[in-house]
C-alpha cells in the first residue's frame, strides 16, 4: 500500500463521521501524491501523519440567556491545526450546521490557503452551532461575549488570530474584541475584520470578493479573456458574494444571480448592488425582498442559481453547494470559468467534471485567499500601529492574488498538469508548510 493510501486509511479510521474533513483531506492527499512520492523526506518525517492531525481541538460550552430569560447552551469550537509558518489564523463561523467535521475541514484547508498567501500565518478555524438568524442585538452581543470568555484563554496576537466567516461580520468581531480586552486588559490585534475606528484595515470587508475576481481575471487572461462582457452567476448574498459581484461588475461583467438559504434571484439587467447591500448589510433581510424593489427581477425557490446560463460561475455561499448535476448543467450551458469564493463549494465529482470538460477552475484555497491575506495585512498594521490607505491595501491584494495565481500555475505545470490549479494550489501550499515542519523538528 502506498504511503499516501496508508495515511488516508488511518485518518479515515480516526475521524469516523467527519465527511467534510475527509473530503478536504482526500483532495489534498490525492493531489500532492507526485511530490510526496518523489522524495522520501516526507515519509521519513511523517509529514502526512502530522499535517492531518490538528495541534489541538478545543470544544467548549457557550451559555447565554435569550430575551425571554431562558438559559441557552451552544457548543463552541476552535481547531488550531498547524502553526509551522505563523500564528494560527482563520475565521469563526456561526451557523446551526457547525460541527467538528466542518470546523476541521475549514481549519485544514486554511493551512494551505494561508501558506499560499506568502504571509506568515498558520491554519486555524472556529465557530459555534449558534444560529444568529432572528436573534436580537442583545442576544448576539451576549452570545459573542460568552463565546469569547472561553476563547480568550486560547488566542492572542502571536498565538491565534480569529476573524469572520459565515454569520460573523464586523458587528460580532466588535463584541468579541471588546470582551477580549476586558478579560485580558491587552489592546492587541487579536482579531481581524475589526471596525475601522479600532484597528480594522481598509479593504478587509471587500478583500475576499475582490481577490476572487482578481484571480479569476488572471486565470481568464491565460486564454486572452476577462470579465468584460461576460454573464456571471453568483451564489450567496453575504460578504464574499456582495464584493465579488461589485468587482465583477466594475470589470465589465454582468452579474445576474445571487441567493440566500431560502431562494435565489435572477435579474437579466444585472443585479443592483445598492439594493442588495441595503437588504443584506443594513436591514439583515431576505433576498426575496429584491423583487419588491427591482422591476423585472425573478425570485425562485426551486433548483438553484447554477441552472442559469452563464460564462463565469462564482459559488460564494457554503460547502458542497455545487454538485455534479449542477456542474453538468453549467458545462452544457457553456461555462468558461469557475472560481470558488466559498470554502469547498464544489463537490469532488463536480470538480472532476469541470476539469474533464476543460473549464478553467480556481479552487477555494487560492481563489478566496484574499480575505485572509488582508487579515494578515491588518495584523501587520496593528503591530506597526499604523493604518494604510484603501488603495495601498487593494494594490497589495492584487499583487498577492497574482502571486498566488503564479504559484499555483507553476506548481501545476511542474508537478501535475498545466492549468490544474487544484493540484497546483495544494502542492504550492503544502511545500512551504512541509519545509517549515521538517526544519523545526518533531
Ligand atoms: P455570510 O454569512 O456573509 O454570507 C453567507 C451567505 O451564504 C448568505 O447569503 C447565506 O444565506 C448563504 N448560506 C450560508 N450557509 C448556507 C447554507 N447552508 N445553505 C444555503 N446558503 C447558505 O458569509 P461569507 O460571505 O463571509 O462566507 C461565504 C463563504 O465564503 C463561506 O464558505 C466562507 O467560509 C467563505 N469565505 C469567507 C471569507 C470571508 O472573508 N468572509 C474568506 C474566505 C472564504 P443565509 O443568510 O440565508 O444563511
Ligand atoms: O475562510 C477564510 O479564509 C476566512 N473566513 C477568513 C479568515 C481570516 O482570518 O480572515
PDB file of C-alpha atoms in Angstrom, residues 224-357:
ATOM      1  CA  UNK A 224      -6.845  36.046 -23.680  1.00  0.00           C
ATOM      2  CA  UNK A 225     -10.146  36.756 -21.996  1.00  0.00           C
ATOM      3  CA  UNK A 226     -11.585  38.598 -18.971  1.00  0.00           C
ATOM      4  CA  UNK A 227     -14.796  39.607 -17.177  1.00  0.00           C
ATOM      5  CA  UNK A 228     -15.705  42.227 -19.758  1.00  0.00           C
ATOM      6  CA  UNK A 229     -18.964  41.373 -21.468  1.00  0.00           C
ATOM      7  CA  UNK A 230     -19.429  38.146 -19.515  1.00  0.00           C
ATOM      8  CA  UNK A 231     -22.554  36.902 -17.756  1.00  0.00           C
ATOM      9  CA  UNK A 232     -21.740  35.940 -14.180  1.00  0.00           C
ATOM     10  CA  UNK A 233     -23.738  33.681 -11.839  1.00  0.00           C
ATOM     11  CA  UNK A 234     -23.031  34.151  -8.136  1.00  0.00           C
ATOM     12  CA  UNK A 235     -24.485  32.196  -5.214  1.00  0.00           C
ATOM     13  CA  UNK A 236     -24.790  33.640  -1.716  1.00  0.00           C
ATOM     14  CA  UNK A 237     -25.546  37.222  -0.759  1.00  0.00           C
ATOM     15  CA  UNK A 238     -23.152  37.651   2.121  1.00  0.00           C
ATOM     16  CA  UNK A 239     -19.783  39.318   2.478  1.00  0.00           C
ATOM     17  CA  UNK A 240     -17.965  37.330  -0.197  1.00  0.00           C
ATOM     18  CA  UNK A 241     -20.799  37.304  -2.740  1.00  0.00           C
ATOM     19  CA  UNK A 242     -21.506  41.039  -2.468  1.00  0.00           C
ATOM     20  CA  UNK A 243     -17.944  42.198  -3.078  1.00  0.00           C
ATOM     21  CA  UNK A 244     -17.343  39.582  -5.771  1.00  0.00           C
ATOM     22  CA  UNK A 245     -20.431  40.954  -7.526  1.00  0.00           C
ATOM     23  CA  UNK A 246     -19.169  44.518  -7.117  1.00  0.00           C
ATOM     24  CA  UNK A 247     -15.734  43.845  -8.609  1.00  0.00           C
ATOM     25  CA  UNK A 248     -17.083  41.597 -11.377  1.00  0.00           C
ATOM     26  CA  UNK A 249     -19.418  44.431 -12.357  1.00  0.00           C
ATOM     27  CA  UNK A 250     -16.612  47.009 -12.205  1.00  0.00           C
ATOM     28  CA  UNK A 251     -14.560  44.852 -14.590  1.00  0.00           C
ATOM     29  CA  UNK A 252     -17.419  44.823 -17.101  1.00  0.00           C
ATOM     30  CA  UNK A 253     -19.234  41.610 -16.195  1.00  0.00           C
ATOM     31  CA  UNK A 254     -22.986  41.330 -15.723  1.00  0.00           C
ATOM     32  CA  UNK A 255     -23.979  39.555 -12.505  1.00  0.00           C
ATOM     33  CA  UNK A 256     -27.417  38.017 -12.974  1.00  0.00           C
ATOM     34  CA  UNK A 257     -27.942  35.838  -9.872  1.00  0.00           C
ATOM     35  CA  UNK A 258     -27.494  35.888  -6.094  1.00  0.00           C
ATOM     36  CA  UNK A 259     -29.040  33.713  -3.371  1.00  0.00           C
ATOM     37  CA  UNK A 260     -29.582  33.053   0.296  1.00  0.00           C
ATOM     38  CA  UNK A 261     -30.647  29.879   2.080  1.00  0.00           C
ATOM     39  CA  UNK A 262     -34.325  30.486   1.202  1.00  0.00           C
ATOM     40  CA  UNK A 263     -34.085  31.106  -2.540  1.00  0.00           C
ATOM     41  CA  UNK A 264     -32.374  32.934  -5.389  1.00  0.00           C
ATOM     42  CA  UNK A 265     -32.918  35.913  -7.618  1.00  0.00           C
ATOM     43  CA  UNK A 266     -32.379  36.370 -11.335  1.00  0.00           C
ATOM     44  CA  UNK A 267     -32.087  39.851 -12.779  1.00  0.00           C
ATOM     45  CA  UNK A 268     -31.463  39.871 -16.510  1.00  0.00           C
ATOM     46  CA  UNK A 269     -30.401  43.514 -16.367  1.00  0.00           C
ATOM     47  CA  UNK A 270     -27.613  42.870 -13.882  1.00  0.00           C
ATOM     48  CA  UNK A 271     -28.052  42.868 -10.110  1.00  0.00           C
ATOM     49  CA  UNK A 272     -28.440  46.280  -8.456  1.00  0.00           C
ATOM     50  CA  UNK A 273     -25.914  46.003  -5.633  1.00  0.00           C
ATOM     51  CA  UNK A 274     -27.117  49.041  -3.740  1.00  0.00           C
ATOM     52  CA  UNK A 275     -30.398  47.221  -3.217  1.00  0.00           C
ATOM     53  CA  UNK A 276     -28.646  44.008  -2.159  1.00  0.00           C
ATOM     54  CA  UNK A 277     -26.407  45.884   0.287  1.00  0.00           C
ATOM     55  CA  UNK A 278     -29.390  47.621   1.794  1.00  0.00           C
ATOM     56  CA  UNK A 279     -31.292  44.343   2.224  1.00  0.00           C
ATOM     57  CA  UNK A 280     -28.359  42.262   3.461  1.00  0.00           C
ATOM     58  CA  UNK A 281     -25.854  44.587   5.151  1.00  0.00           C
ATOM     59  CA  UNK A 282     -28.228  47.129   6.660  1.00  0.00           C
ATOM     60  CA  UNK A 283     -31.634  45.512   7.154  1.00  0.00           C
ATOM     61  CA  UNK A 284     -30.345  41.942   7.529  1.00  0.00           C
ATOM     62  CA  UNK A 285     -33.343  40.841   5.437  1.00  0.00           C
ATOM     63  CA  UNK A 286     -34.056  38.076   2.934  1.00  0.00           C
ATOM     64  CA  UNK A 287     -33.080  38.168  -0.740  1.00  0.00           C
ATOM     65  CA  UNK A 288     -36.707  37.725  -1.772  1.00  0.00           C
ATOM     66  CA  UNK A 289     -37.210  41.429  -0.951  1.00  0.00           C
ATOM     67  CA  UNK A 290     -35.143  42.304  -4.042  1.00  0.00           C
ATOM     68  CA  UNK A 291     -38.112  41.564  -6.300  1.00  0.00           C
ATOM     69  CA  UNK A 292     -40.268  44.044  -4.352  1.00  0.00           C
ATOM     70  CA  UNK A 293     -37.781  46.762  -5.195  1.00  0.00           C
ATOM     71  CA  UNK A 294     -36.474  45.986  -8.682  1.00  0.00           C
ATOM     72  CA  UNK A 295     -38.819  45.641 -11.616  1.00  0.00           C
ATOM     73  CA  UNK A 296     -38.474  42.571 -13.778  1.00  0.00           C
ATOM     74  CA  UNK A 297     -36.370  40.588 -11.310  1.00  0.00           C
ATOM     75  CA  UNK A 298     -37.387  36.988 -10.575  1.00  0.00           C
ATOM     76  CA  UNK A 299     -37.337  35.070  -7.297  1.00  0.00           C
ATOM     77  CA  UNK A 300     -37.101  31.265  -7.276  1.00  0.00           C
ATOM     78  CA  UNK A 301     -37.160  28.686  -4.519  1.00  0.00           C
ATOM     79  CA  UNK A 302     -36.811  25.610  -6.722  1.00  0.00           C
ATOM     80  CA  UNK A 303     -33.419  24.438  -8.014  1.00  0.00           C
ATOM     81  CA  UNK A 304     -30.535  26.914  -7.675  1.00  0.00           C
ATOM     82  CA  UNK A 305     -28.526  29.625  -9.410  1.00  0.00           C
ATOM     83  CA  UNK A 306     -26.496  27.092 -11.424  1.00  0.00           C
ATOM     84  CA  UNK A 307     -29.480  26.494 -13.703  1.00  0.00           C
ATOM     85  CA  UNK A 308     -28.839  29.949 -15.171  1.00  0.00           C
ATOM     86  CA  UNK A 309     -26.887  30.244 -18.394  1.00  0.00           C
ATOM     87  CA  UNK A 310     -23.608  31.994 -17.614  1.00  0.00           C
ATOM     88  CA  UNK A 311     -19.983  32.332 -18.703  1.00  0.00           C
ATOM     89  CA  UNK A 312     -18.493  32.574 -15.230  1.00  0.00           C
ATOM     90  CA  UNK A 313     -19.749  30.856 -12.063  1.00  0.00           C
ATOM     91  CA  UNK A 314     -18.690  32.071  -8.617  1.00  0.00           C
ATOM     92  CA  UNK A 315     -20.065  29.915  -5.764  1.00  0.00           C
ATOM     93  CA  UNK A 316     -19.882  32.149  -2.679  1.00  0.00           C
ATOM     94  CA  UNK A 317     -22.277  30.579  -0.147  1.00  0.00           C
ATOM     95  CA  UNK A 318     -21.170  27.355   1.526  1.00  0.00           C
ATOM     96  CA  UNK A 319     -19.579  23.893   1.210  1.00  0.00           C
ATOM     97  CA  UNK A 320     -20.889  21.347  -1.301  1.00  0.00           C
ATOM     98  CA  UNK A 321     -23.421  23.768  -2.770  1.00  0.00           C
ATOM     99  CA  UNK A 322     -22.414  22.929  -6.349  1.00  0.00           C
ATOM    100  CA  UNK A 323     -22.980  19.259  -7.212  1.00  0.00           C
ATOM    101  CA  UNK A 324     -22.170  17.069 -10.192  1.00  0.00           C
ATOM    102  CA  UNK A 325     -25.646  17.718 -11.631  1.00  0.00           C
ATOM    103  CA  UNK A 326     -25.060  21.479 -11.310  1.00  0.00           C
ATOM    104  CA  UNK A 327     -21.631  21.164 -12.935  1.00  0.00           C
ATOM    105  CA  UNK A 328     -23.145  19.254 -15.852  1.00  0.00           C
ATOM    106  CA  UNK A 329     -25.777  21.965 -16.331  1.00  0.00           C
ATOM    107  CA  UNK A 330     -23.157  24.716 -16.234  1.00  0.00           C
ATOM    108  CA  UNK A 331     -20.969  22.856 -18.732  1.00  0.00           C
ATOM    109  CA  UNK A 332     -23.921  22.233 -21.035  1.00  0.00           C
ATOM    110  CA  UNK A 333     -24.694  25.957 -20.875  1.00  0.00           C
ATOM    111  CA  UNK A 334     -21.151  26.839 -21.929  1.00  0.00           C
ATOM    112  CA  UNK A 335     -19.497  27.998 -18.686  1.00  0.00           C
ATOM    113  CA  UNK A 336     -15.888  29.103 -19.274  1.00  0.00           C
ATOM    114  CA  UNK A 337     -14.588  29.631 -15.755  1.00  0.00           C
ATOM    115  CA  UNK A 338     -15.454  28.756 -12.159  1.00  0.00           C
ATOM    116  CA  UNK A 339     -13.905  30.477  -9.124  1.00  0.00           C
ATOM    117  CA  UNK A 340     -14.654  29.266  -5.604  1.00  0.00           C
ATOM    118  CA  UNK A 341     -15.419  32.172  -3.257  1.00  0.00           C
ATOM    119  CA  UNK A 342     -16.813  29.872  -0.580  1.00  0.00           C
ATOM    120  CA  UNK A 343     -14.746  27.137   1.055  1.00  0.00           C
ATOM    121  CA  UNK A 344     -15.120  23.748  -0.720  1.00  0.00           C
ATOM    122  CA  UNK A 345     -18.347  24.784  -2.501  1.00  0.00           C
ATOM    123  CA  UNK A 346     -17.923  22.224  -5.306  1.00  0.00           C
ATOM    124  CA  UNK A 347     -18.227  18.527  -4.601  1.00  0.00           C
ATOM    125  CA  UNK A 348     -15.321  16.313  -5.667  1.00  0.00           C
ATOM    126  CA  UNK A 349     -17.418  14.966  -8.538  1.00  0.00           C
ATOM    127  CA  UNK A 350     -18.264  18.497  -9.716  1.00  0.00           C
ATOM    128  CA  UNK A 351     -14.576  19.471  -9.759  1.00  0.00           C
ATOM    129  CA  UNK A 352     -13.721  16.362 -11.736  1.00  0.00           C
ATOM    130  CA  UNK A 353     -16.443  17.195 -14.265  1.00  0.00           C
ATOM    131  CA  UNK A 354     -15.204  20.773 -14.718  1.00  0.00           C
ATOM    132  CA  UNK A 355     -11.640  19.609 -15.206  1.00  0.00           C
ATOM    133  CA  UNK A 356     -12.643  16.864 -17.631  1.00  0.00           C
ATOM    134  CA  UNK A 357     -14.546  19.467 -19.666  1.00  0.00           C
TER     135      UNK A 357
END
